Amino acid sequence: MIRKFYLLSSPGPVSERISLGEGESLEACVLALPGYSGSLELTVDLEGRGASADIYGAYLCTGAEDVSLRVDMNHNVPSCHSRQLFKGIAGGTAKAAFRGLVKVAKDAVQTEAYQETHNILASDSARVEADPQLEIYADDVQCSHGATVGHLDELAQYYMRSRGIPEQEARVLQMISFLAPVLQHLPEEVREDLTARVESELRAL
C-alpha cells in the first residue's frame, strides 16, 4: 500500500506522477486550507493487473484564493480499480476548479473507475468549476462520474433550527458533515488537529 498526503497550505504548484504495478494500491488524500492559492496536478498510471487507486480531496477557500486541482487516472491494463472523491467549500471571492480525467485504454477490460466532485458555494461571489471527464476505449467496464455545485441545504438547516440549534451552528454542522467523507481519510497522526482546524475555519467563514 502506497499512502500519500498532500497538505496544500503554502502558495504554489504541486505536481506528481505515480505508477502502480501488479497488485499495488494507492490511497491518497489532498487538503487545501484557507490562504492557499495554487495548483495540484496528480497523474496515476495503473500499469499492472489488480492495481487500485483511491484518492480523496477537499478544499476550503474562505477569502480570495484561486485553487486548481487536477487528477489524471490512466487505466492501461485490465482488472484495475480507481475511485476519486473531491469535496470543496468556497466563500468570499474565491475561485476553485476540479478537473479530472479517467482514461481507459483499449484493452483495459474489467475496469472499475468512479469519479465524483461535490462543491458548496458559501457566498454569492465565489466561483467553482467542476469538470470530470471519462475517455473509455474498452468494453466490459464499470465507470461513472458526477459533479454538483450548489448551496447549503436550507431544509436541513430549518430542521436543525426547529430543534433548537442556532442558525450559524446549523450551517457549521452542515459544512462539517459535508466534508467528513474526505476528512476521515486524513492520516491518523494529523487527522484530529486538521479536522479541528477545518472546523475553526468554518466557524469563521
PDB file of C-alpha atoms in Angstrom:
ATOM      1  CA  MET A   1       0.000   0.000   0.000  1.00  0.00           C
ATOM      2  CA  ILE A   2       1.338   3.394  -1.033  1.00  0.00           C
ATOM      3  CA  ARG A   3      -0.015   6.251   1.076  1.00  0.00           C
ATOM      4  CA  LYS A   4       0.264   9.897   0.044  1.00  0.00           C
ATOM      5  CA  PHE A   5      -0.881  13.063   1.796  1.00  0.00           C
ATOM      6  CA  TYR A   6      -0.841  16.466   0.129  1.00  0.00           C
ATOM      7  CA  LEU A   7      -1.374  19.326   2.576  1.00  0.00           C
ATOM      8  CA  LEU A   8      -1.743  22.429   0.430  1.00  0.00           C
ATOM      9  CA  SER A   9      -1.056  25.414   2.644  1.00  0.00           C
ATOM     10  CA  SER A  10       1.861  27.262   1.013  1.00  0.00           C
ATOM     11  CA  PRO A  11       1.134  29.041  -2.297  1.00  0.00           C
ATOM     12  CA  GLY A  12       2.469  27.427  -5.437  1.00  0.00           C
ATOM     13  CA  PRO A  13       2.105  24.421  -7.734  1.00  0.00           C
ATOM     14  CA  VAL A  14       2.424  20.757  -6.754  1.00  0.00           C
ATOM     15  CA  SER A  15       2.871  18.049  -9.378  1.00  0.00           C
ATOM     16  CA  GLU A  16       3.479  14.291  -9.102  1.00  0.00           C
ATOM     17  CA  ARG A  17       3.173  11.165 -11.241  1.00  0.00           C
ATOM     18  CA  ILE A  18       2.688   7.733  -9.680  1.00  0.00           C
ATOM     19  CA  SER A  19       2.899   4.371 -11.451  1.00  0.00           C
ATOM     20  CA  LEU A  20       1.274   1.273  -9.935  1.00  0.00           C
ATOM     21  CA  GLY A  21       2.328  -2.252 -10.862  1.00  0.00           C
ATOM     22  CA  GLU A  22       0.557  -5.563 -10.473  1.00  0.00           C
ATOM     23  CA  GLY A  23      -1.410  -5.770  -7.223  1.00  0.00           C
ATOM     24  CA  GLU A  24      -0.148  -2.424  -5.945  1.00  0.00           C
ATOM     25  CA  SER A  25      -2.535   0.034  -4.321  1.00  0.00           C
ATOM     26  CA  LEU A  26      -2.531   3.752  -3.622  1.00  0.00           C
ATOM     27  CA  GLU A  27      -4.513   5.739  -1.086  1.00  0.00           C
ATOM     28  CA  ALA A  28      -4.011   9.487  -1.361  1.00  0.00           C
ATOM     29  CA  CYS A  29      -5.609  12.406   0.454  1.00  0.00           C
ATOM     30  CA  VAL A  30      -5.473  16.067  -0.564  1.00  0.00           C
ATOM     31  CA  LEU A  31      -6.378  19.003   1.696  1.00  0.00           C
ATOM     32  CA  ALA A  32      -6.224  22.631   0.573  1.00  0.00           C
ATOM     33  CA  LEU A  33      -6.550  25.020   3.504  1.00  0.00           C
ATOM     34  CA  PRO A  34      -7.668  28.671   3.551  1.00  0.00           C
ATOM     35  CA  GLY A  35      -4.999  31.016   2.266  1.00  0.00           C
ATOM     36  CA  TYR A  36      -3.679  28.572  -0.308  1.00  0.00           C
ATOM     37  CA  SER A  37      -3.626  29.664  -3.939  1.00  0.00           C
ATOM     38  CA  GLY A  38      -2.037  27.316  -6.412  1.00  0.00           C
ATOM     39  CA  SER A  39      -2.473  24.088  -8.269  1.00  0.00           C
ATOM     40  CA  LEU A  40      -2.156  20.366  -7.719  1.00  0.00           C
ATOM     41  CA  GLU A  41      -1.632  18.079 -10.708  1.00  0.00           C
ATOM     42  CA  LEU A  42      -1.621  14.372  -9.916  1.00  0.00           C
ATOM     43  CA  THR A  43      -1.242  11.649 -12.551  1.00  0.00           C
ATOM     44  CA  VAL A  44      -1.731   7.975 -11.717  1.00  0.00           C
ATOM     45  CA  ASP A  45      -0.828   5.217 -14.183  1.00  0.00           C
ATOM     46  CA  LEU A  46      -2.336   1.796 -13.468  1.00  0.00           C
ATOM     47  CA  GLU A  47       0.177  -0.468 -15.222  1.00  0.00           C
ATOM     48  CA  GLY A  48      -0.334  -3.878 -13.588  1.00  0.00           C
ATOM     49  CA  ARG A  49      -3.367  -6.138 -13.215  1.00  0.00           C
ATOM     50  CA  GLY A  50      -5.170  -5.762  -9.927  1.00  0.00           C
ATOM     51  CA  ALA A  51      -3.754  -2.305  -9.209  1.00  0.00           C
ATOM     52  CA  SER A  52      -6.025   0.142  -7.404  1.00  0.00           C
ATOM     53  CA  ALA A  53      -6.064   3.826  -6.522  1.00  0.00           C
ATOM     54  CA  ASP A  54      -8.326   5.700  -4.105  1.00  0.00           C
ATOM     55  CA  ILE A  55      -7.952   9.480  -3.979  1.00  0.00           C
ATOM     56  CA  TYR A  56      -9.856  11.760  -1.611  1.00  0.00           C
ATOM     57  CA  GLY A  57      -9.603  15.534  -1.693  1.00  0.00           C
ATOM     58  CA  ALA A  58     -11.077  18.589  -0.009  1.00  0.00           C
ATOM     59  CA  TYR A  59     -10.561  22.305  -0.320  1.00  0.00           C
ATOM     60  CA  LEU A  60     -11.724  25.147   1.890  1.00  0.00           C
ATOM     61  CA  CYS A  61     -11.476  28.662   0.460  1.00  0.00           C
ATOM     62  CA  THR A  62     -12.696  31.494   2.652  1.00  0.00           C
ATOM     63  CA  GLY A  63     -11.223  34.612   1.039  1.00  0.00           C
ATOM     64  CA  ALA A  64      -9.807  35.406  -2.390  1.00  0.00           C
ATOM     65  CA  GLU A  65      -7.973  32.140  -3.082  1.00  0.00           C
ATOM     66  CA  ASP A  66      -7.529  30.657  -6.545  1.00  0.00           C
ATOM     67  CA  VAL A  67      -7.233  26.867  -6.330  1.00  0.00           C
ATOM     68  CA  SER A  68      -6.954  24.351  -9.159  1.00  0.00           C
ATOM     69  CA  LEU A  69      -6.968  20.584  -8.614  1.00  0.00           C
ATOM     70  CA  ARG A  70      -6.399  18.128 -11.458  1.00  0.00           C
ATOM     71  CA  VAL A  71      -6.221  14.324 -11.432  1.00  0.00           C
ATOM     72  CA  ASP A  72      -5.462  12.167 -14.476  1.00  0.00           C
ATOM     73  CA  MET A  73      -6.225   8.477 -13.876  1.00  0.00           C
ATOM     74  CA  ASN A  74      -4.900   6.198 -16.614  1.00  0.00           C
ATOM     75  CA  HIS A  75      -6.240   2.632 -16.693  1.00  0.00           C
ATOM     76  CA  ASN A  76      -3.748   0.993 -19.033  1.00  0.00           C
ATOM     77  CA  VAL A  77      -4.310  -2.709 -18.259  1.00  0.00           C
ATOM     78  CA  PRO A  78      -7.287  -4.932 -17.366  1.00  0.00           C
ATOM     79  CA  SER A  79      -8.818  -5.576 -13.941  1.00  0.00           C
ATOM     80  CA  CYS A  80      -7.898  -2.362 -12.137  1.00  0.00           C
ATOM     81  CA  HIS A  81      -9.965  -0.176  -9.803  1.00  0.00           C
ATOM     82  CA  SER A  82      -9.965   3.542  -9.066  1.00  0.00           C
ATOM     83  CA  ARG A  83     -12.127   5.904  -7.078  1.00  0.00           C
ATOM     84  CA  GLN A  84     -11.933   9.670  -6.698  1.00  0.00           C
ATOM     85  CA  LEU A  85     -13.957  11.801  -4.292  1.00  0.00           C
ATOM     86  CA  PHE A  86     -13.347  15.554  -4.098  1.00  0.00           C
ATOM     87  CA  LYS A  87     -15.375  17.984  -1.999  1.00  0.00           C
ATOM     88  CA  GLY A  88     -14.992  21.717  -1.606  1.00  0.00           C
ATOM     89  CA  ILE A  89     -16.418  24.818   0.031  1.00  0.00           C
ATOM     90  CA  ALA A  90     -15.781  28.241  -1.482  1.00  0.00           C
ATOM     91  CA  GLY A  91     -16.622  31.529   0.213  1.00  0.00           C
ATOM     92  CA  GLY A  92     -15.622  35.157  -0.147  1.00  0.00           C
ATOM     93  CA  THR A  93     -14.463  35.852  -3.711  1.00  0.00           C
ATOM     94  CA  ALA A  94     -12.590  32.563  -4.015  1.00  0.00           C
ATOM     95  CA  LYS A  95     -12.216  30.648  -7.265  1.00  0.00           C
ATOM     96  CA  ALA A  96     -11.809  26.876  -7.271  1.00  0.00           C
ATOM     97  CA  ALA A  97     -11.648  24.275 -10.010  1.00  0.00           C
ATOM     98  CA  PHE A  98     -11.530  20.494 -10.157  1.00  0.00           C
ATOM     99  CA  ARG A  99     -10.603  18.831 -13.426  1.00  0.00           C
ATOM    100  CA  GLY A 100     -10.373  15.074 -13.596  1.00  0.00           C
ATOM    101  CA  LEU A 101      -9.804  12.667 -16.459  1.00  0.00           C
ATOM    102  CA  VAL A 102     -10.301   8.909 -16.263  1.00  0.00           C
ATOM    103  CA  LYS A 103      -8.869   7.245 -19.348  1.00  0.00           C
ATOM    104  CA  VAL A 104      -9.494   3.566 -20.029  1.00  0.00           C
ATOM    105  CA  ALA A 105      -7.218   2.083 -22.661  1.00  0.00           C
ATOM    106  CA  LYS A 106      -8.430  -0.178 -25.470  1.00  0.00           C
ATOM    107  CA  ASP A 107      -7.513  -3.473 -23.795  1.00  0.00           C
ATOM    108  CA  ALA A 108      -8.257  -2.435 -20.188  1.00  0.00           C
ATOM    109  CA  VAL A 109     -11.348  -4.621 -19.790  1.00  0.00           C
ATOM    110  CA  GLN A 110     -12.981  -5.237 -16.396  1.00  0.00           C
ATOM    111  CA  THR A 111     -12.016  -1.757 -15.272  1.00  0.00           C
ATOM    112  CA  GLU A 112     -13.890  -0.150 -12.390  1.00  0.00           C
ATOM    113  CA  ALA A 113     -13.498   3.616 -12.206  1.00  0.00           C
ATOM    114  CA  TYR A 114     -15.579   6.127 -10.260  1.00  0.00           C
ATOM    115  CA  GLN A 115     -15.127   9.883 -10.019  1.00  0.00           C
ATOM    116  CA  GLU A 116     -17.155  12.400  -8.014  1.00  0.00           C
ATOM    117  CA  THR A 117     -16.775  16.063  -7.163  1.00  0.00           C
ATOM    118  CA  HIS A 118     -19.250  17.968  -4.990  1.00  0.00           C
ATOM    119  CA  ASN A 119     -18.996  21.645  -4.110  1.00  0.00           C
ATOM    120  CA  ILE A 120     -20.735  24.242  -1.957  1.00  0.00           C
ATOM    121  CA  LEU A 121     -20.819  27.969  -2.660  1.00  0.00           C
ATOM    122  CA  ALA A 122     -20.817  29.751   0.692  1.00  0.00           C
ATOM    123  CA  SER A 123     -21.112  33.226  -0.835  1.00  0.00           C
ATOM    124  CA  ASP A 124     -22.615  34.799  -3.934  1.00  0.00           C
ATOM    125  CA  SER A 125     -19.197  35.993  -5.110  1.00  0.00           C
ATOM    126  CA  ALA A 126     -17.410  32.634  -5.002  1.00  0.00           C
ATOM    127  CA  ARG A 127     -16.939  30.624  -8.188  1.00  0.00           C
ATOM    128  CA  VAL A 128     -16.426  26.881  -8.708  1.00  0.00           C
ATOM    129  CA  GLU A 129     -15.704  24.961 -11.902  1.00  0.00           C
ATOM    130  CA  ALA A 130     -16.221  21.180 -11.880  1.00  0.00           C
ATOM    131  CA  ASP A 131     -15.095  19.231 -14.927  1.00  0.00           C
ATOM    132  CA  PRO A 132     -14.914  15.441 -14.542  1.00  0.00           C
ATOM    133  CA  GLN A 133     -14.292  13.514 -17.761  1.00  0.00           C
ATOM    134  CA  LEU A 134     -14.267   9.915 -18.977  1.00  0.00           C
ATOM    135  CA  GLU A 135     -12.455   8.554 -22.025  1.00  0.00           C
ATOM    136  CA  ILE A 136     -13.338   4.880 -22.483  1.00  0.00           C
ATOM    137  CA  TYR A 137     -11.883   2.776 -25.294  1.00  0.00           C
ATOM    138  CA  ALA A 138     -12.729  -0.693 -23.891  1.00  0.00           C
ATOM    139  CA  ASP A 139     -15.866  -2.766 -23.418  1.00  0.00           C
ATOM    140  CA  ASP A 140     -16.830  -4.655 -20.248  1.00  0.00           C
ATOM    141  CA  VAL A 141     -16.098  -1.790 -17.853  1.00  0.00           C
ATOM    142  CA  GLN A 142     -17.909  -0.087 -14.979  1.00  0.00           C
ATOM    143  CA  CYS A 143     -17.261   3.642 -14.975  1.00  0.00           C
ATOM    144  CA  SER A 144     -19.144   6.680 -13.738  1.00  0.00           C
ATOM    145  CA  HIS A 145     -18.583  10.315 -12.923  1.00  0.00           C
ATOM    146  CA  GLY A 146     -20.619  13.093 -11.382  1.00  0.00           C
ATOM    147  CA  ALA A 147     -20.377  16.712 -10.334  1.00  0.00           C
ATOM    148  CA  THR A 148     -22.514  19.077  -8.280  1.00  0.00           C
ATOM    149  CA  VAL A 149     -22.193  22.750  -7.360  1.00  0.00           C
ATOM    150  CA  GLY A 150     -24.772  24.296  -5.057  1.00  0.00           C
ATOM    151  CA  HIS A 151     -25.577  25.992  -1.788  1.00  0.00           C
ATOM    152  CA  LEU A 152     -26.206  24.735   1.719  1.00  0.00           C
ATOM    153  CA  ASP A 153     -29.420  22.749   2.133  1.00  0.00           C
ATOM    154  CA  GLU A 154     -31.941  25.188   3.589  1.00  0.00           C
ATOM    155  CA  LEU A 155     -34.343  22.381   4.507  1.00  0.00           C
ATOM    156  CA  ALA A 156     -31.671  20.650   6.587  1.00  0.00           C
ATOM    157  CA  GLN A 157     -30.879  23.942   8.313  1.00  0.00           C
ATOM    158  CA  TYR A 158     -34.561  24.503   9.055  1.00  0.00           C
ATOM    159  CA  TYR A 159     -34.785  21.001  10.536  1.00  0.00           C
ATOM    160  CA  MET A 160     -31.844  21.678  12.889  1.00  0.00           C
ATOM    161  CA  ARG A 161     -33.093  25.143  13.838  1.00  0.00           C
ATOM    162  CA  SER A 162     -36.523  23.718  14.660  1.00  0.00           C
ATOM    163  CA  ARG A 163     -34.743  21.576  17.250  1.00  0.00           C
ATOM    164  CA  GLY A 164     -33.076  24.492  18.975  1.00  0.00           C
ATOM    165  CA  ILE A 165     -29.788  24.677  17.076  1.00  0.00           C
ATOM    166  CA  PRO A 166     -28.827  28.309  16.276  1.00  0.00           C
ATOM    167  CA  GLU A 167     -28.632  29.218  12.592  1.00  0.00           C
ATOM    168  CA  GLN A 168     -24.857  29.730  12.500  1.00  0.00           C
ATOM    169  CA  GLU A 169     -24.226  26.459  14.325  1.00  0.00           C
ATOM    170  CA  ALA A 170     -26.547  24.652  11.918  1.00  0.00           C
ATOM    171  CA  ARG A 171     -24.528  25.993   8.963  1.00  0.00           C
ATOM    172  CA  VAL A 172     -21.245  24.878  10.533  1.00  0.00           C
ATOM    173  CA  LEU A 173     -22.552  21.404  11.335  1.00  0.00           C
ATOM    174  CA  GLN A 174     -23.827  21.013   7.788  1.00  0.00           C
ATOM    175  CA  MET A 175     -20.474  22.013   6.290  1.00  0.00           C
ATOM    176  CA  ILE A 176     -18.529  19.709   8.617  1.00  0.00           C
ATOM    177  CA  SER A 177     -20.827  16.843   7.690  1.00  0.00           C
ATOM    178  CA  PHE A 178     -20.323  17.661   4.008  1.00  0.00           C
ATOM    179  CA  LEU A 179     -16.510  17.423   4.271  1.00  0.00           C
ATOM    180  CA  ALA A 180     -16.447  14.448   6.665  1.00  0.00           C
ATOM    181  CA  PRO A 181     -16.229  11.703   3.983  1.00  0.00           C
ATOM    182  CA  VAL A 182     -12.886  13.186   2.930  1.00  0.00           C
ATOM    183  CA  LEU A 183     -11.575  14.255   6.341  1.00  0.00           C
ATOM    184  CA  GLN A 184     -11.914  10.720   7.674  1.00  0.00           C
ATOM    185  CA  HIS A 185      -9.198   9.684   5.215  1.00  0.00           C
ATOM    186  CA  LEU A 186      -6.622  12.137   6.588  1.00  0.00           C
ATOM    187  CA  PRO A 187      -3.553  10.398   8.047  1.00  0.00           C
ATOM    188  CA  GLU A 188      -4.332   9.277  11.564  1.00  0.00           C
ATOM    189  CA  GLU A 189      -1.452  11.226  13.106  1.00  0.00           C
ATOM    190  CA  VAL A 190      -2.786  14.585  11.856  1.00  0.00           C
ATOM    191  CA  ARG A 191      -6.494  13.864  11.497  1.00  0.00           C
ATOM    192  CA  GLU A 192      -7.631  15.298  14.824  1.00  0.00           C
ATOM    193  CA  ASP A 193      -5.587  18.510  14.559  1.00  0.00           C
ATOM    194  CA  LEU A 194      -6.505  19.227  10.944  1.00  0.00           C
ATOM    195  CA  THR A 195     -10.188  18.429  11.453  1.00  0.00           C
ATOM    196  CA  ALA A 196     -10.215  20.871  14.382  1.00  0.00           C
ATOM    197  CA  ARG A 197      -8.526  23.498  12.203  1.00  0.00           C
ATOM    198  CA  VAL A 198     -11.090  22.995   9.432  1.00  0.00           C
ATOM    199  CA  GLU A 199     -13.920  23.368  11.950  1.00  0.00           C
ATOM    200  CA  SER A 200     -12.357  26.569  13.294  1.00  0.00           C
ATOM    201  CA  GLU A 201     -12.105  27.994   9.755  1.00  0.00           C
ATOM    202  CA  LEU A 202     -15.717  27.076   9.034  1.00  0.00           C
ATOM    203  CA  ARG A 203     -16.879  28.878  12.152  1.00  0.00           C
ATOM    204  CA  ALA A 204     -15.079  31.989  10.960  1.00  0.00           C
ATOM    205  CA  LEU A 205     -16.451  31.751   7.414  1.00  0.00           C
TER     206      LEU A 205
END
